[in-house]
CSV table of C-alpha atoms in Angstrom, one decimal:
chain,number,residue,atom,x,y,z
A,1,UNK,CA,-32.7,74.5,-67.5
A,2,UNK,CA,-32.6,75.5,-64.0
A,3,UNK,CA,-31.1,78.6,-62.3
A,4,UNK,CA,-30.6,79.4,-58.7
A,5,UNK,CA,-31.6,82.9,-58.5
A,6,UNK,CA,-34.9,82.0,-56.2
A,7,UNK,CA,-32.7,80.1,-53.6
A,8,UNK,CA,-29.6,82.7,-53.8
A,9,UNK,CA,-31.3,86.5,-53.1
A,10,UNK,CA,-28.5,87.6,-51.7
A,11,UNK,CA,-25.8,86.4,-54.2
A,12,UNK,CA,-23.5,84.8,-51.7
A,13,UNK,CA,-22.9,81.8,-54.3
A,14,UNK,CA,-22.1,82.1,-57.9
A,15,UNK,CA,-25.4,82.1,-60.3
A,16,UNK,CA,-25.3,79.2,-61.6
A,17,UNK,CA,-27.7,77.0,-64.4
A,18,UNK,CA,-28.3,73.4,-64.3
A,19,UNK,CA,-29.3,71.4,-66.8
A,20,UNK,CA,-30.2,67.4,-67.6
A,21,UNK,CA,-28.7,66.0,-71.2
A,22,UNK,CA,-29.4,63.1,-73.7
A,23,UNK,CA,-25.8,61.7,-73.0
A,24,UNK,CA,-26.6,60.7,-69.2
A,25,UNK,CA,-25.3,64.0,-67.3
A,26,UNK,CA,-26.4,66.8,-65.3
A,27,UNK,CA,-24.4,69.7,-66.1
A,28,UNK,CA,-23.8,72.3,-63.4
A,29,UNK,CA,-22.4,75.8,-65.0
A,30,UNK,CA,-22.1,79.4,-64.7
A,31,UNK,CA,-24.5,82.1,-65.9
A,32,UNK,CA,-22.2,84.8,-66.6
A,33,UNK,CA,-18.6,83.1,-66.7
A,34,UNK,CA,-17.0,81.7,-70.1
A,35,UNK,CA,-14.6,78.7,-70.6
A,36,UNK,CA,-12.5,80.2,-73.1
A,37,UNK,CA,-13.5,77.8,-75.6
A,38,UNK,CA,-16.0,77.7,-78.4
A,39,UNK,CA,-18.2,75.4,-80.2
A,40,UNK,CA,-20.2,75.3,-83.4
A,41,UNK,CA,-23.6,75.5,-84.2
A,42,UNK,CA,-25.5,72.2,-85.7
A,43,UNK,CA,-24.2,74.0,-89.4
A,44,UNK,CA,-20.8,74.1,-88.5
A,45,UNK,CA,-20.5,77.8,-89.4
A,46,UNK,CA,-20.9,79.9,-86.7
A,47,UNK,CA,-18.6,79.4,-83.1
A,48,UNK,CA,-20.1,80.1,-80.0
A,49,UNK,CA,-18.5,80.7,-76.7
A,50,UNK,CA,-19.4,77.8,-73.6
A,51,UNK,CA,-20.1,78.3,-70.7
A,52,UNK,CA,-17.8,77.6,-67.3
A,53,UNK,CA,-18.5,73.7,-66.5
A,54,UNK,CA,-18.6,73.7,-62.6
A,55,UNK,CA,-19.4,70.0,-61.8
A,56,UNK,CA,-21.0,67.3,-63.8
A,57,UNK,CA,-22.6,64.4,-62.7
A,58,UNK,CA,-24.3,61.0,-64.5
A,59,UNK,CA,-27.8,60.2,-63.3
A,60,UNK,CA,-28.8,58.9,-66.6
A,61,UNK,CA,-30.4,60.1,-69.8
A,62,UNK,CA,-33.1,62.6,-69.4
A,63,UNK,CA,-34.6,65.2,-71.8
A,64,UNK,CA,-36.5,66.9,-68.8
A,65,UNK,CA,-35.3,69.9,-66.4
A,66,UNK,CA,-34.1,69.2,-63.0
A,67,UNK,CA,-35.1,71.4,-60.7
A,68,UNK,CA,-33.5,73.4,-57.8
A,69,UNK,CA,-35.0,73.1,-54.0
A,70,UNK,CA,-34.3,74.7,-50.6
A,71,UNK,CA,-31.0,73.4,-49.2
A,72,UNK,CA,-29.4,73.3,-52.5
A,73,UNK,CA,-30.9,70.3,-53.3
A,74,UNK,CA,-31.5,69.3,-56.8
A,75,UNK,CA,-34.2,67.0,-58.2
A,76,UNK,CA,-33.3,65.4,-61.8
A,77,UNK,CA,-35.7,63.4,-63.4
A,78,UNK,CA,-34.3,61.0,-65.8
A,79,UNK,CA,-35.6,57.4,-67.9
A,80,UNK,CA,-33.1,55.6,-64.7
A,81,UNK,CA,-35.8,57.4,-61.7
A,82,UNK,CA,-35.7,60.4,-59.8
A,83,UNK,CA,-32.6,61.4,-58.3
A,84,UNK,CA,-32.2,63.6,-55.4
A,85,UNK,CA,-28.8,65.3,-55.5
A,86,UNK,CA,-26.9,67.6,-53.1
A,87,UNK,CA,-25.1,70.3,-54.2
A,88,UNK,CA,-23.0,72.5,-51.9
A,89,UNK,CA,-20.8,75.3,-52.8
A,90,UNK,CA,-17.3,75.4,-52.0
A,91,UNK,CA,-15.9,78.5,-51.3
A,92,UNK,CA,-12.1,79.5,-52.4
A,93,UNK,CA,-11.7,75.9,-54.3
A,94,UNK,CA,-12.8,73.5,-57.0
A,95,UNK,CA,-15.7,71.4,-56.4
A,96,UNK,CA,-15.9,69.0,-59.1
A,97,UNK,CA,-14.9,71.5,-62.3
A,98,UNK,CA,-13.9,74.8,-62.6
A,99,UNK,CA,-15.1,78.1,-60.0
A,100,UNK,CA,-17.0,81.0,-60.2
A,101,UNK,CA,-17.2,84.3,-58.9
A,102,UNK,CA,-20.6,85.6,-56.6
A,103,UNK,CA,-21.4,89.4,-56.8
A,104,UNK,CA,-18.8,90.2,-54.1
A,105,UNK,CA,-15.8,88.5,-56.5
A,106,UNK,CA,-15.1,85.5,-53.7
A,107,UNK,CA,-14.5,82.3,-55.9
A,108,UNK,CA,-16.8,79.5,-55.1
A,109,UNK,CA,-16.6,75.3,-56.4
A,110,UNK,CA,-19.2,72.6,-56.5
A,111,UNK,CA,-19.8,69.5,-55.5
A,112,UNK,CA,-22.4,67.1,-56.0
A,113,UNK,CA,-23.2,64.4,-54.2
A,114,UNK,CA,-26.7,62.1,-55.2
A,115,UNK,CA,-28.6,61.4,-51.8
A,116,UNK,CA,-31.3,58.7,-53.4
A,117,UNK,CA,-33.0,57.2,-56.5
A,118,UNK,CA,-36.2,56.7,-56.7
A,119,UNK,CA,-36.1,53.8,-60.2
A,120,UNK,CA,-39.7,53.3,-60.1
A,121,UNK,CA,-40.4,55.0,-63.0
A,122,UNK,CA,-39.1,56.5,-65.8
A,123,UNK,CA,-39.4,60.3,-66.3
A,124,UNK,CA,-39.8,62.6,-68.8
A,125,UNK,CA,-41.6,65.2,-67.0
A,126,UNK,CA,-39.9,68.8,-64.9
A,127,UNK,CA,-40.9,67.7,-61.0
A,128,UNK,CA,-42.6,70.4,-58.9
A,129,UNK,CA,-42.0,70.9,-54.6
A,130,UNK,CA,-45.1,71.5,-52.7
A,131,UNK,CA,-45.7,71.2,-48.7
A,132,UNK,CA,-41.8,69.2,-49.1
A,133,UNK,CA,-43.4,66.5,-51.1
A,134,UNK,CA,-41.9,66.4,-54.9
A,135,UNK,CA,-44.8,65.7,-57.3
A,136,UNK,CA,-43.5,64.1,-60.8
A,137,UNK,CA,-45.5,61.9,-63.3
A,138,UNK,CA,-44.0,58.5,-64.6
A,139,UNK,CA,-43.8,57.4,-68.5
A,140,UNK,CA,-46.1,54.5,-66.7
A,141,UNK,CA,-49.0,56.6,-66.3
A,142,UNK,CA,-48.3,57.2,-62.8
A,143,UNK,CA,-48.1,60.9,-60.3
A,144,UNK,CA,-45.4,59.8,-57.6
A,145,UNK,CA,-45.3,61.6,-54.6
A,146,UNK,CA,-42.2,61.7,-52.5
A,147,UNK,CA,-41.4,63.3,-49.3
């Protein structure tokens, strides 16, 4: 899971978490705001509250952690390539789910929109950012490096 706290110092978006699942989405949610719903664990005995869904996107199937970059940019990692995704913050609206609140209360959306695919490989590993070149290894024995 990712969170925006390195690329958000001074709060003026929500915090937010991003995450890559099994069933072919990216999930884009709030750290501190609730849905109002519940779900329960694998034993079905105990209900937990969920989290505020903020925007959802399918890139694929992954079961590796995307990674946030300067811009708002996010890199997801999944077995359908490397996907380089925009996400911009909307303030005062939806984006594509629900909104959240940043440390001054002002109500904020998201919006994601994928910029490129790199389908070369399939990934299982978290990508790094060094020097604006993303570093990821391949299931095909490979270290890509994109910039």
């Amino acid at each position: 899971m990712a969170i925006n706290d390195e690329y958000n110092p001074d709060k003026q978006y929500p915090d937010i978490w991003i995450t890559l699942a099994i069933d072919g989405n990216l999930y884009v949610g709030s750290q501190h705001e609730l849905s109002g719903e519940t779900t329960l664990d694998m034993l079905n005995k105990k209900k937990y509250p969920v989290p505020k869904l903020l925007a959802k996107m399918n890139v694929g199937p992954s079961i590796a952690t995307p990674i946030i970059t300067s811009g708002n940019k996010i890199v997801a990692p999944t077995y359908n390539g490397l996907h380089l995704i925009q996400m911009e913050f909307v303030k005062g609206k939806k984006g594509d789910g629900e909104t959240a609140r940043n440390a001054a209360g002002e109500e904020y959306g998201v919006r994601l929109k994928k910029l490129d695919t790199f389908t070369a490989g399939s990934f299982e590993a978290t990508p790094i950012v060094w020097d604006d070149t993303v570093y990821c290894s391949s299931r095909d024995g490979y270290l890509y490096a994109l910039s």
